[in-house]
């Protein structure tokens, strides 16, 4: 680990100022630190300054805000799971439960999850975000069993590492960003936050140097039902190889409105809007869920080594829909 | 002069041997009181870290030693390679830096600014055709027995399949390494994580050009070895050199990634197999070509042992080694056997599938081709009862599905020698009645201390708590390394022999004092008995020693029936497979294992539990993944090199098979055999569930779904 400066702001304004004081591109935020420490130890990101947010109280709160709930980026996963305001958002719990490690649940934060850099082993072994060598993709030529099956036509072939983003996007979450200018504040749909990088400098989101995530806003749940299903290889701490979060509004048994967002299949959380639309006017059954899953994956193209992920992703979509509708028998899947 | 006969009691006469004693050092291990090599931390200890080659093959182009030496906190820089040297695999050692803090050691490594000139490497172990094209193969031999063509022609069924087992690493939780410190009079004290306490001093002494008598090796506890920790290793010697150079103690434990890259691995094995069997499934013809890699030496598992355990009359086999720029192999728990078993017993099960027969019956039909068929038959019966094979077995792939989840059972069997080897000990009976044993042995999970204490307490009729066991120091009598499942047999034999000899000498004293026939005495319940009449207490007897403790040297091995060799073992698995995600869950795993006389039932079973978990790991999740472009081991971390967690393990059921016919054979090693069958048994259970063979271990979800897809196509 290389030496770095440490800054501990007391409020949001100070955080923006300290992030932008000098070389914002080499300033990083410390939230829960569950992944930052790995990145620092392996020297995977250039860091001159670490700005520790744990003394900024406004970033930790979960409170009502207009017709919804506002969640601070520093709220821990455990906080999310135990706050009554969030109880109706079932898809988030399905994910937090599957994170399994108490250490990550109690230290890991919402903002940290949303900004989590890819787990791609080429990136983690120092070959850069895109995993290139001499301009060519190591991922495409190498072992891509855990890589993208959607949205990988450009250079980026990693999969989005955020576990919570699919659920939040399916709920129509918005995200609040601060900086890089003093007083600058941006509010946008969470889906628009992510982008598929075309170059190493692009990053996984639209965040500019010195800008950071402060809050997430979720609309009132009304009568919506939601669920997530993650396919994880083992029973312990691990990342999913395919995941889906769904949110349904039903009139009687018929779907009025649906949203399906996949995780771990593309460089961004993958919104399967056509699959979701196909459910409108239909009940959720094994068949309709299965058909929607087929539509969601219709455009999937495997890399050399990961065709199996298409099937896993289909399963995730199908089971998330069945689970949201109360039709998935828990404990049956392996 | 009493000359007691050397032997074991009849099992029913034992009060300790064969019972479920708890480990005498369990408390220390569970609480952290036990000190490992990596815990050694004497005043002023320097932290050493290593720089390794980041390429599959590269020349060291430049390195700035002086720059590193100038880094604050850095006290020593050691070079493993010089400019111009070829580094032949990723992870090959380049340099080590010792500093007052670990961060300074990192700074030092960075300051070295090592530059490499990458050269063309080859790391693809699975692709035989690719290896042939790249000229990276080595003939590992070919053998023929019987008349293969005639046998295939006569066969009722012929099956051809491809099978494989990936390379895995040892993944010792405590990595390789040591804490080295020099005393003022020029002696080296090495706290070394080793399974070879008595045999390592010379490995330090040679390169350091000192006498072996000046090297103390200490290893009170070890956090895993599995066959990979027999040597001082170049990094151990480097730690000693840096300690000498700086005059300060140096601790050099490999980091996790380097541990995985150079700390040892188990070679891969892939095979094309053609089997012919009669109507009962008895194999009458076997033809195979297998390949794999152990690194640059280009060897795969030995040809002579395939097919494994079963010896059909007509065999033709061929082996090809693949020469790769991968870290070199080391012995891994039952070297070669797990791979051989995974290749053989899965092909055997595919015969059952093809014939539509119960796998149990097909294994049964082949037992006559094994060396110990009665043992296997009996163990199969027990295992089948334990797992309820009759109720659970169904024709392959015909068990029905619940929400895409199918279930199945499978079995496999194995063998291992486990012979006792050289081991000495000194048994000391103190005048106050306390007992000690000294041996330059080690405990790599065998429960060495508990075994020795049990043997001596039984021999002297005292309690376990009366015995103190000293191991883990090369100043104690010589013991062979713990490898080949030899430790329990060796130390129990040596201590029993010494104990019986000591008891004879003590009986002489008692006979003299009480004017009775010493040859009719026995020691039980802390009392010396003449027939059923108490003569004196144990302490009264030992008090007769006066001021001089009784010391007797014990030796192993000896041809006196205390130990022997050759075990079997049968395992059965019950699994569920989710055909929509490819995930496998082990519901139950049954192991029935013989090992002659069991000294301590708990530690014996514990060996089997550990082996089963290790088996689940290589069956379902762990493998080394090499990147062909960069030549790097890309999952050399505990996140992507996947080991089972509690939830992956399922219910483990262990039965030690110990009828009189087995216990009368004496003690036989147990550490390795129970890890052998697990991969094949789980693979066969998966095949029974799916009706499709997942041809390569580990059976990660990808391979399960690919196999299903392949069967559909």
CSV table of C-alpha atoms in Angstrom, one decimal, chain A residues 1-2 42-43 119 121-122 125 127 133 138 141-143 145-146 231-239 305 308 311-312 315 318-319 329 332-334, chain B residues 106-107 110 402-403 405 576 578-581 583-585 623 625 627 629-630 632 634-635 637 639-640 642 645 647-648 700-703 705-706 712:
chain,number,residue,atom,x,y,z
A,1,UNK,CA,0.0,0.0,0.0
A,2,UNK,CA,1.4,3.4,-0.9
A,42,UNK,CA,-3.0,-4.1,-4.7
A,43,UNK,CA,-2.4,-0.5,-5.9
A,119,UNK,CA,-14.4,-7.9,-9.6
A,121,UNK,CA,-9.8,-10.8,-12.3
A,122,UNK,CA,-7.9,-9.0,-15.1
A,125,UNK,CA,-4.6,-8.4,-11.3
A,127,UNK,CA,-4.5,-5.1,-16.2
A,133,UNK,CA,-2.8,-5.7,-23.2
A,138,UNK,CA,-7.4,-10.1,-22.3
A,141,UNK,CA,-9.0,-14.0,-25.4
A,142,UNK,CA,-8.8,-15.4,-21.9
A,143,UNK,CA,-10.9,-16.9,-19.1
A,145,UNK,CA,-16.3,-17.4,-17.3
A,146,UNK,CA,-17.5,-14.6,-15.0
A,231,UNK,CA,-27.2,-17.1,-8.6
A,232,UNK,CA,-24.1,-17.5,-6.4
A,233,UNK,CA,-21.8,-20.4,-6.8
A,234,UNK,CA,-21.3,-21.4,-3.2
A,235,UNK,CA,-23.0,-21.0,0.1
A,236,UNK,CA,-20.5,-18.6,1.5
A,237,UNK,CA,-19.3,-15.1,0.8
A,238,UNK,CA,-19.2,-14.6,-3.0
A,239,UNK,CA,-20.4,-12.5,-5.8
A,305,UNK,CA,-16.4,-19.3,-22.0
A,308,UNK,CA,-23.8,-20.9,-19.2
A,311,UNK,CA,-29.1,-19.8,-18.6
A,312,UNK,CA,-28.3,-18.7,-15.1
A,315,UNK,CA,-33.2,-18.5,-14.2
A,318,UNK,CA,-37.8,-16.2,-13.8
A,319,UNK,CA,-37.2,-16.9,-10.1
A,329,UNK,CA,-40.9,-22.1,-3.0
A,332,UNK,CA,-36.0,-25.5,-3.4
A,333,UNK,CA,-33.2,-24.1,-5.6
A,334,UNK,CA,-29.7,-25.2,-4.8
B,106,UNK,CA,6.5,-2.7,0.4
B,107,UNK,CA,8.2,0.6,-0.2
B,110,UNK,CA,8.6,-0.8,-5.1
B,402,UNK,CA,-38.6,-30.6,-8.4
B,403,UNK,CA,-38.5,-27.0,-9.8
B,405,UNK,CA,-33.7,-29.7,-9.0
B,576,UNK,CA,-28.9,-32.3,-5.4
B,578,UNK,CA,-30.2,-27.4,-9.8
B,579,UNK,CA,-30.4,-27.9,-13.6
B,580,UNK,CA,-31.4,-24.2,-14.0
B,581,UNK,CA,-28.3,-22.7,-12.2
B,583,UNK,CA,-25.3,-25.5,-8.7
B,584,UNK,CA,-24.6,-28.7,-6.8
B,585,UNK,CA,-25.5,-29.2,-3.1
B,623,UNK,CA,-9.1,-24.9,-9.3
B,625,UNK,CA,-7.0,-20.9,-13.5
B,627,UNK,CA,-4.5,-17.1,-18.3
B,629,UNK,CA,-2.2,-14.7,-22.8
B,630,UNK,CA,-0.4,-13.4,-19.8
B,632,UNK,CA,-0.7,-15.7,-15.0
B,634,UNK,CA,-5.5,-15.2,-12.3
B,635,UNK,CA,-7.4,-16.5,-9.4
B,637,UNK,CA,-6.7,-15.1,-4.1
B,639,UNK,CA,-12.1,-14.8,-3.4
B,640,UNK,CA,-11.8,-16.4,-6.8
B,642,UNK,CA,-13.2,-21.0,-4.2
B,645,UNK,CA,-17.8,-22.8,3.4
B,647,UNK,CA,-23.0,-24.2,4.0
B,648,UNK,CA,-21.4,-26.1,1.1
B,700,UNK,CA,-18.6,-25.7,-11.1
B,701,UNK,CA,-22.0,-24.5,-12.3
B,702,UNK,CA,-20.6,-23.6,-15.7
B,703,UNK,CA,-19.4,-27.2,-16.3
B,705,UNK,CA,-24.8,-26.4,-17.4
B,706,UNK,CA,-22.3,-26.9,-20.3
B,712,UNK,CA,-29.3,-31.5,-25.4
